Short mmCIF file of C-alpha atoms in Angstrom, two decimals:
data_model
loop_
_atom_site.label_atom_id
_atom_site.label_comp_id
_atom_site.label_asym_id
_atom_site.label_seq_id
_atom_site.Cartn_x
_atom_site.Cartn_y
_atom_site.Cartn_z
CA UNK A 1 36.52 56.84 -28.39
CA UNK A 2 36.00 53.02 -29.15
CA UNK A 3 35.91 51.80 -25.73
CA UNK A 4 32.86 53.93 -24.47
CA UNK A 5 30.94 53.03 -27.28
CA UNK A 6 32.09 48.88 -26.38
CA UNK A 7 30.68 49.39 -22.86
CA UNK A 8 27.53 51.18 -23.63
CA UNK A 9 26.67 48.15 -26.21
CA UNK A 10 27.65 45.47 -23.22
CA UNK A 11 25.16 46.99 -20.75
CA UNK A 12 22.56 47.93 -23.59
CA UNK A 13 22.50 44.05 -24.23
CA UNK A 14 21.62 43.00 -20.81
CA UNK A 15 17.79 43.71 -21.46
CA UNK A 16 18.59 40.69 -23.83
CA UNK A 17 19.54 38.27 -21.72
CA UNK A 18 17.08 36.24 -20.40
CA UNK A 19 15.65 35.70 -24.33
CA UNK A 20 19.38 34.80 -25.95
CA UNK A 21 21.31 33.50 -22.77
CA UNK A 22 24.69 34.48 -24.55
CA UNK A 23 26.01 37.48 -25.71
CA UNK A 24 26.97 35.94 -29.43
CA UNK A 25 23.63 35.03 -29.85
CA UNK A 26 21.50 37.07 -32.78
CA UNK A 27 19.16 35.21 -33.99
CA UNK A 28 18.57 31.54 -35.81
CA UNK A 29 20.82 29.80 -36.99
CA UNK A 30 20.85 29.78 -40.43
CA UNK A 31 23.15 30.11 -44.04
CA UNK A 32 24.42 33.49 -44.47
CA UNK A 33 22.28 34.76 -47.45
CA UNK A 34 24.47 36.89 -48.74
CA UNK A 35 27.81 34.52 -49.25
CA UNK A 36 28.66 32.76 -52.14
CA UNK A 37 28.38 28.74 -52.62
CA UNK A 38 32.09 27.51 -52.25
CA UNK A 39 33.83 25.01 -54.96
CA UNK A 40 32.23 21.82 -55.62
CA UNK A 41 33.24 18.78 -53.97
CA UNK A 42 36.12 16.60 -55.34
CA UNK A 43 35.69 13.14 -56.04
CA UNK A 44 35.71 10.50 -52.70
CA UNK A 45 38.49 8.82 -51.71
CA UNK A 46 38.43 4.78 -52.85
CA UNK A 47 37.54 2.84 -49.41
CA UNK A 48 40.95 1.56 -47.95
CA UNK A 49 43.01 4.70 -49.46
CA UNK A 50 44.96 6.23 -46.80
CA UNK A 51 44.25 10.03 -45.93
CA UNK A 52 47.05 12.02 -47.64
CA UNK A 53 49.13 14.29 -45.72
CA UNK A 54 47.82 17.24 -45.51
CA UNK A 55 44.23 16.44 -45.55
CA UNK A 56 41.76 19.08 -43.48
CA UNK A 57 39.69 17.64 -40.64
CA UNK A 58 36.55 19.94 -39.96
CA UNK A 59 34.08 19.49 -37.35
CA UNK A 60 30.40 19.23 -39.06
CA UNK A 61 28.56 21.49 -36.06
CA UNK A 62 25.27 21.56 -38.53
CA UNK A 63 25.63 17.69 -38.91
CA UNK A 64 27.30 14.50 -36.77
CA UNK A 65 29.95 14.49 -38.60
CA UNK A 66 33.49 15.10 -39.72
CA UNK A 67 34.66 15.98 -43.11
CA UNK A 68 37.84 15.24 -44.92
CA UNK A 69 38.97 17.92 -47.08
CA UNK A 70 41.30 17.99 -49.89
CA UNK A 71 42.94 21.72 -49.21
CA UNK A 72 42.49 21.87 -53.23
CA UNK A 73 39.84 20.33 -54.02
CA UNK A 74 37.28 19.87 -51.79
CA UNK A 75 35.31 17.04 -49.58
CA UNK A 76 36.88 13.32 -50.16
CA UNK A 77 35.27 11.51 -47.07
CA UNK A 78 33.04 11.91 -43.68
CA UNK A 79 32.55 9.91 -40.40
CA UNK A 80 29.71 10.10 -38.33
CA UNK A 81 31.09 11.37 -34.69
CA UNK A 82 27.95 12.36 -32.53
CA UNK A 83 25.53 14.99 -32.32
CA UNK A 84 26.70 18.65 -33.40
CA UNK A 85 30.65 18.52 -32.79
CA UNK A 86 32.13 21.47 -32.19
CA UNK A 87 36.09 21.19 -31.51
CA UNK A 88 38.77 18.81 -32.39
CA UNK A 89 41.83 17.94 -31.40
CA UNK A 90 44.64 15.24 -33.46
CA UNK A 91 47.77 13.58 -31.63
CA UNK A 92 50.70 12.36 -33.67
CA UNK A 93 49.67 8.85 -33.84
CA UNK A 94 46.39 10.24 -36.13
CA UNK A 95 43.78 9.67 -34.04
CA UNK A 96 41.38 12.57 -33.83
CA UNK A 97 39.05 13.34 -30.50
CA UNK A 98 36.25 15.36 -31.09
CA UNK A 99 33.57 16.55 -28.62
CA UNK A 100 30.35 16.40 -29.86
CA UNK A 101 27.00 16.71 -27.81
CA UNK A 102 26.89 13.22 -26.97
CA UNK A 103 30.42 12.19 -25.65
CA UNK A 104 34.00 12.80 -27.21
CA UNK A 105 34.41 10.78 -30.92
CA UNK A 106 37.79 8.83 -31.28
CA UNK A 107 38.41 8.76 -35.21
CA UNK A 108 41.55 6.89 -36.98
CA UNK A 109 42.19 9.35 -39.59
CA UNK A 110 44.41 7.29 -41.77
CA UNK A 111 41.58 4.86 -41.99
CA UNK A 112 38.92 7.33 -41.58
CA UNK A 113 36.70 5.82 -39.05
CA UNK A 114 35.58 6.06 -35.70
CA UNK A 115 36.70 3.79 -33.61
CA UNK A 116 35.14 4.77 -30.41
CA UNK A 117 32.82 7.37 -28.48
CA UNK A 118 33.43 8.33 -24.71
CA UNK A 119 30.47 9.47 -22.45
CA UNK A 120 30.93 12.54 -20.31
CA UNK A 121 30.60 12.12 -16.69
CA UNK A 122 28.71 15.31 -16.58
CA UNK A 123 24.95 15.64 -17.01
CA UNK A 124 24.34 17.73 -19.93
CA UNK A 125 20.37 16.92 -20.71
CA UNK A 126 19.24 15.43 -24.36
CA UNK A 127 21.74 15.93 -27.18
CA UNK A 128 20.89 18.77 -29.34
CA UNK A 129 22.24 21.16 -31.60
CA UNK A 130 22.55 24.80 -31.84
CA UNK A 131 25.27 27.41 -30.37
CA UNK A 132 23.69 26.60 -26.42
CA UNK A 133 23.58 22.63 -26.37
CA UNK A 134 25.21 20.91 -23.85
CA UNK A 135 27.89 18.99 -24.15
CA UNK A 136 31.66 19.39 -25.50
CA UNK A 137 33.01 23.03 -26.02
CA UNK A 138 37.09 23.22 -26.17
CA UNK A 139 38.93 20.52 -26.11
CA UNK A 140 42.81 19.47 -26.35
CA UNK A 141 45.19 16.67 -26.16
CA UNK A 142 48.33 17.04 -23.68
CA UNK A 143 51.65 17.04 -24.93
CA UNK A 144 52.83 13.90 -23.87
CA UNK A 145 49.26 12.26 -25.84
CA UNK A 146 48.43 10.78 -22.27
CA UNK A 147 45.34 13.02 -21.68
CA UNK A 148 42.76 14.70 -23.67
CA UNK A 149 40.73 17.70 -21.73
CA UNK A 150 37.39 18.96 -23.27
CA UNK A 151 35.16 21.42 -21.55
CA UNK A 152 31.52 20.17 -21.36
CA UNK A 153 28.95 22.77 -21.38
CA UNK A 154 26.20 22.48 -19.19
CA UNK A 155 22.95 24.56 -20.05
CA UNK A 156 22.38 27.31 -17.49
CA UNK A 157 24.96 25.96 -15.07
CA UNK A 158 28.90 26.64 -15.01
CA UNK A 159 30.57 24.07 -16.85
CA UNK A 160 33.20 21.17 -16.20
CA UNK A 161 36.84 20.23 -17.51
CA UNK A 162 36.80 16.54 -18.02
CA UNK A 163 40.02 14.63 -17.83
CA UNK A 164 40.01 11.63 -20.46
CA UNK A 165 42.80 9.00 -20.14
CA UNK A 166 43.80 8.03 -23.96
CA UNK A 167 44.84 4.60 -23.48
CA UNK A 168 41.99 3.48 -21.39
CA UNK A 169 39.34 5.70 -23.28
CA UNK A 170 37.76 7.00 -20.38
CA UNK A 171 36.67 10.30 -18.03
CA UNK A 172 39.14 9.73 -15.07
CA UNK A 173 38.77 13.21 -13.37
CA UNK A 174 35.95 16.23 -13.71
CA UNK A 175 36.93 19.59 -12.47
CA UNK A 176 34.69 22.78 -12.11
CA UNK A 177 35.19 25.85 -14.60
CA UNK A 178 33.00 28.31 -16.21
CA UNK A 179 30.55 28.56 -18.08
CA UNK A 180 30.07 27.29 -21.91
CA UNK A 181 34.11 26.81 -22.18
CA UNK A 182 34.25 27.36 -25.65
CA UNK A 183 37.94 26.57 -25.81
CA UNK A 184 40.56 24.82 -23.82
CA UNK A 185 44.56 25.21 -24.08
CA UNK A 186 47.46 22.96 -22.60
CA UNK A 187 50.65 25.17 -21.83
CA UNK A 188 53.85 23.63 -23.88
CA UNK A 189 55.04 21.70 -20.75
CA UNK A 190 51.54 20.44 -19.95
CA UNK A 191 51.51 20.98 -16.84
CA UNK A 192 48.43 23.55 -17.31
CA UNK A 193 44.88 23.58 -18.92
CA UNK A 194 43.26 26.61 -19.64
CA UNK A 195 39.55 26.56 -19.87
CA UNK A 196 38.22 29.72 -21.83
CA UNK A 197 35.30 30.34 -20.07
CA UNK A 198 32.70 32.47 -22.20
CA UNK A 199 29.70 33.26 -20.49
CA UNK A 200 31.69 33.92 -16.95
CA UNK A 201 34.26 36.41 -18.27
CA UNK A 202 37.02 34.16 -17.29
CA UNK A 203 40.03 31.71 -17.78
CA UNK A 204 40.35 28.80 -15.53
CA UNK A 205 43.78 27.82 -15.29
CA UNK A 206 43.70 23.74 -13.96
CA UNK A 207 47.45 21.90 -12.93
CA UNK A 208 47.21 19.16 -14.66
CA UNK A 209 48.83 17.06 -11.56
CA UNK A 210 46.60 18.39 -8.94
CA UNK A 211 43.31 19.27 -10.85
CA UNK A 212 42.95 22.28 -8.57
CA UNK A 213 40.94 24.80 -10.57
CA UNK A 214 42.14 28.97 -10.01
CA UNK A 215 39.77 31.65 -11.68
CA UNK A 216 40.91 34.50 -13.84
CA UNK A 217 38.59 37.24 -14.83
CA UNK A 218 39.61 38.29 -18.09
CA UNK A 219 37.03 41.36 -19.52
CA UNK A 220 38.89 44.52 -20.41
CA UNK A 221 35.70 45.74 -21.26
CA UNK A 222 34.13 45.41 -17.99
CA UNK A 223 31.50 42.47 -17.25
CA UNK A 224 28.42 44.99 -17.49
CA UNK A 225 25.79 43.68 -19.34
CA UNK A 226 26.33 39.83 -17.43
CA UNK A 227 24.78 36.98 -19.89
CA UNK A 228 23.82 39.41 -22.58
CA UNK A 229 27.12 40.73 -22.91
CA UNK A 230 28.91 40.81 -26.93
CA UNK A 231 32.55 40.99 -25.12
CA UNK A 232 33.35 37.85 -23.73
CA UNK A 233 36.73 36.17 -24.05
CA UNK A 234 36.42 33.43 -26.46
CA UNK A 235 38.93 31.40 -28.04
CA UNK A 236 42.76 31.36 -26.30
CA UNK A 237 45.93 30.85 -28.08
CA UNK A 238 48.88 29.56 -25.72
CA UNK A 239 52.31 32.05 -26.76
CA UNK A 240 55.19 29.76 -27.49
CA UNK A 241 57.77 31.75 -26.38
CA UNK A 242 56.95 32.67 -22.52
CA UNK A 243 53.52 30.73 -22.09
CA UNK A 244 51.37 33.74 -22.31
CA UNK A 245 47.95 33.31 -23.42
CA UNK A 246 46.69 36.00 -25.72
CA UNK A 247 42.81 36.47 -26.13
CA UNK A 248 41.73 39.01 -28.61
CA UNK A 249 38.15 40.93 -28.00
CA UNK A 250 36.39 43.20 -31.31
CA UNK A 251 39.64 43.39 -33.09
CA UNK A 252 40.69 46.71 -30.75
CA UNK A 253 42.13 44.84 -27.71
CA UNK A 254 44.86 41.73 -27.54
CA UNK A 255 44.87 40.69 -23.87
CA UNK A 256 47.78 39.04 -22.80
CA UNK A 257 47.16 36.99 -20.02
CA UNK A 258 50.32 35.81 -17.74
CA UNK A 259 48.81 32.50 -15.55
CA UNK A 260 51.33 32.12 -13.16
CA UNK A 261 50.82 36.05 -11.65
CA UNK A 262 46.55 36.45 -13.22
CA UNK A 263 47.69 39.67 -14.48
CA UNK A 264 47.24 41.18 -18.49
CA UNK A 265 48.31 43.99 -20.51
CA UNK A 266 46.25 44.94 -23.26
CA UNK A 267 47.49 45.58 -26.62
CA UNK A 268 46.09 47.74 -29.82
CA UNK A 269 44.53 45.68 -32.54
CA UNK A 270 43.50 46.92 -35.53
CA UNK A 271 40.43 44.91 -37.15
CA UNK A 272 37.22 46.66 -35.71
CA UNK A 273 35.73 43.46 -35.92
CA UNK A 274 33.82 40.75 -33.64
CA UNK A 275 36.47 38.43 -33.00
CA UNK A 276 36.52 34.25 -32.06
CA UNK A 277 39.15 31.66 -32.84
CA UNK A 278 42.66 31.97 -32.78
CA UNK A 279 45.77 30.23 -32.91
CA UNK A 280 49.75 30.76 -33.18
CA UNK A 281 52.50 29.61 -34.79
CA UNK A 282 55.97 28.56 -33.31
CA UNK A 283 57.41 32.31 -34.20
CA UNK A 284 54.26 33.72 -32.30
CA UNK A 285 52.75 35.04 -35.35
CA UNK A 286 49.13 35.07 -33.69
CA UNK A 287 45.88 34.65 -36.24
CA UNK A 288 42.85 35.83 -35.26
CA UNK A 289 39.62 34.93 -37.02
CA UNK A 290 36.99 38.27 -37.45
CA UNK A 291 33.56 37.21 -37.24
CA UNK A 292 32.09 40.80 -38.55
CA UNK A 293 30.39 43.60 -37.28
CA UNK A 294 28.45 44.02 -33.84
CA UNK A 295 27.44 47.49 -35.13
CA UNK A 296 27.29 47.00 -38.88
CA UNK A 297 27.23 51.22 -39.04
CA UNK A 298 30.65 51.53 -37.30
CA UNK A 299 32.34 48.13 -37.34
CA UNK A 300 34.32 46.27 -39.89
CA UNK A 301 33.44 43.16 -42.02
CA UNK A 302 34.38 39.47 -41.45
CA UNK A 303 39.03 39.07 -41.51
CA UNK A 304 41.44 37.09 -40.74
CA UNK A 305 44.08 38.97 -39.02
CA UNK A 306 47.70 38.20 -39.40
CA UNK A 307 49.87 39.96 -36.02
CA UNK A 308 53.33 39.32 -35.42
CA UNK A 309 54.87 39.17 -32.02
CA UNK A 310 56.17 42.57 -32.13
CA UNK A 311 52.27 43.69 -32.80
CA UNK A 312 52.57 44.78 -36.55
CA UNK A 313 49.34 43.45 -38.15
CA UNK A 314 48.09 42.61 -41.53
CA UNK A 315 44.25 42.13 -41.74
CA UNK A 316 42.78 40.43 -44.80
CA UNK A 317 39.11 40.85 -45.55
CA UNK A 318 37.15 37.74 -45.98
CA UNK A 319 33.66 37.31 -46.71
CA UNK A 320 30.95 35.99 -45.27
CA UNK A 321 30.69 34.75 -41.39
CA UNK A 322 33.67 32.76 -40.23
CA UNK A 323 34.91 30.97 -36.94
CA UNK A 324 38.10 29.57 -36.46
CA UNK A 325 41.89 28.71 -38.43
CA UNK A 326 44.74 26.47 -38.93
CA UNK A 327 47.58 27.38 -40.24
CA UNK A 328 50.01 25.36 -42.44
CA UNK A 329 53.46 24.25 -41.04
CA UNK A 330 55.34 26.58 -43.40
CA UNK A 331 53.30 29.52 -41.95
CA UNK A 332 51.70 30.24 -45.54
CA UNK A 333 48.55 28.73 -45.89
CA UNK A 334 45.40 29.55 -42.97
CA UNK A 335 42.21 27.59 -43.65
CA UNK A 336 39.58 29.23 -41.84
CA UNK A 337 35.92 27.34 -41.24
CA UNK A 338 32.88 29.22 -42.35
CA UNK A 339 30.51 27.54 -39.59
CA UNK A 340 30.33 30.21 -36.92
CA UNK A 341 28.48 29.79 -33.78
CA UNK A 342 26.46 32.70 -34.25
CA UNK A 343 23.46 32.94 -36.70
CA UNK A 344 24.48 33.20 -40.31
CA UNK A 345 27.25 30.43 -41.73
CA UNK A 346 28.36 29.01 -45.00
CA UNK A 347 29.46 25.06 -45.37
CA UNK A 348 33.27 25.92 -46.70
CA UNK A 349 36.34 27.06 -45.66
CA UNK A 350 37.78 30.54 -46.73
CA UNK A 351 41.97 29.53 -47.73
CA UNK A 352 44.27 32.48 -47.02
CA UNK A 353 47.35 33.07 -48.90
CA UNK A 354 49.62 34.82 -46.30
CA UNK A 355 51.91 36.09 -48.58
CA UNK A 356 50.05 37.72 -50.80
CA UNK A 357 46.72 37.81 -49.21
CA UNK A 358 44.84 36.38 -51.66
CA UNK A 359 41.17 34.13 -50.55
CA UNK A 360 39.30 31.46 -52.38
CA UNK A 361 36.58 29.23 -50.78
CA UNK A 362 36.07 25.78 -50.53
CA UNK A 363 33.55 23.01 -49.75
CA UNK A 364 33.92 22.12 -46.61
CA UNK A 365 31.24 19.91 -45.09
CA UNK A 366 28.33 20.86 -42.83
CA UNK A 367 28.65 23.98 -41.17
CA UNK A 368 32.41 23.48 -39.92
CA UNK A 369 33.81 24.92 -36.58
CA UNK A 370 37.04 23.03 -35.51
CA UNK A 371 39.68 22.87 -37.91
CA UNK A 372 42.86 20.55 -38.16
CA UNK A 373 45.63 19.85 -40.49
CA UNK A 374 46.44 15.64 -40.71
#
């Protein structure tokens, strides 16, 4: 009975269109009213401290900035990145990259301080902020630590994967994708990107050897409704186990994308809730961020939802909007950023007790979006 109801919403929302551009667009953006204030701030860290294990990196979309955060206690630091950054992405040697409107920020975390800023290639107009500015979407850093791929968005245009060498700093190679890739995923041997490709209804799977782009559509919904369509693929988590990618839409359907073959099954979920970042853990427990309701009279609140490989799920309420996770290495803790790209947000994080699912919220800079464990 769900999925009628789904497709009749994606084609009532084309009339939309030409005013939002986007189908998670609703509005201004703007604090959701109705959320709590998270903790207080803890103290700063004393210049030339090192960043403790452990320390939360969020991406400050409202500001141009990233945040340090103490998982207990709050904010301890910031470093101004560029212009509204929206992902991140941290290699083993503790240097962040973060795409921002204006180029992708290279931060030392230890030290916490950017150490350099790399232009795109592409032509993305004036940096500005809000859910449709141009500039870096997705972004990730190859296994190996030689590469870092970000999707740049271009305003009313399809978008591009650029190719950033990490020792030299710089764009060596641009390839097409769709449009406004709001993530991007490197398959465990890195030998593929995957651009998730929002507003096009689509994964882009690149070789990283060859750069030669291949289209998937991915809409189990059906792309009626075009620009002004709610559901879009949006964030992508890459399965450990057989290189799947796995893309949930409105907390009803887990697609689960093979890239070699283009083909997907589609899997119950249980949520009944809008749905945007994701990511997995090395036993392919998948976690899947809620956003809440497209139809607040017959969908379900903002969750987190907790779904095994074998498809049993858990799904913890949270409250307020929310937009993507991390997840501790013992599988215990998820920290999920209360930024959203949609209208309504809250400057905190919401942390999730697996276990028991328990939630408390924390400060958590301005508006954050990407999310990373130092």
């Amino acid at each position: 009975m769900k999925a009628p109801r789904r497709a009749a919403l994606a084609a009532g929302t084309a009339a939309l269109a030409a005013a939002v551009l986007a189908g998670c667009a609703a509005g201004e953006d703007r604090p959701a009213a109705s959320s709590p204030e998270p903790a207080r701030a803890s103290a700063p860290l004393p210049a030339g401290t090192k960043t403790p294990e452990g320390t939360l990196l969020v991406a400050d979309f409202g500001s141009d900035t990233v945040t340090f955060v103490d998982p207990e206690k709050g904010p301890v630091d910031s470093v101004k990145v560029g212009t509204a950054p929206y992902g991140l992405t941290v290699g083993d040697d503790g240097r962040a990259w973060v795409a921002t409107a204006e180029g992708v920020a290279v931060v030392d975390t230890e030290a916490r301080e950017r150490v350099d800023r790399i232009a795109y290639e592409t032509e993305t107009g004036p940096a500005t902020t809000g859910e449709y500015r141009g500039g870096g979407m997705g972004i990730a850093l190859a296994p190996d630590g030689e590469h870092v791929y970000v999707g740049v968005n271009v305003p009313d245009d399809k978008g591009v994967l650029e190719v950033i060498d990490t020792d030299k700093r710089e764009v060596t190679d641009t390839v097409p994708v769709g449009r406004r890739p709001f993530d991007v995923d490197v398959s465990k041997d890195g030998g593929e990107v995957y651009a998730t490709d929002h507003d096009s209804f689509d994964v882009t799977v690149v070789r990283a050897e060859s750069l030669k782009p291949r289209r998937i559509e991915v809409a189990p919904y059906g792309t009626e409704g075009g620009l002004g369509s709610w559901l879009k693929p949006h964030y992508t988590a890459v399965r450990p186990s057989d290189g799947r990618l796995l893309l949930p839409f409105e907390g009803e359907k887990l697609v689960v994308l093979d890239p070699r073959t283009g083909e997907y099954e589609v899997e119950k979920m249980t949520a009944n809730t809008h749905q945007h970042g994701v990511t997995v853990t090395d036993d392919g427990t998948l976690f899947a961020v809620g956003t809440g309701p497209i139809d607040p009279d017959t969908d379900e609140g903002p969750s987190l939802t907790v779904r095994t490989e074998d498809g049993k799920e858990r799904v913890i309420p949270l409250e307020g909007p929310h937009e993507d996770v991390a997840v501790s290495a013992d599988g215990r803790t998820a920290y999920v950023t209360g930024g959203f790209t949609r209208d309504g947000f809250w400057n905190g994080v919401s942390v999730v007790d697996v276990r028991e699912g328990t939630v408390h919220r924390l400060a958590a800079g301005e508006r954050p979006l990407g999310i990373a464990i130092l």
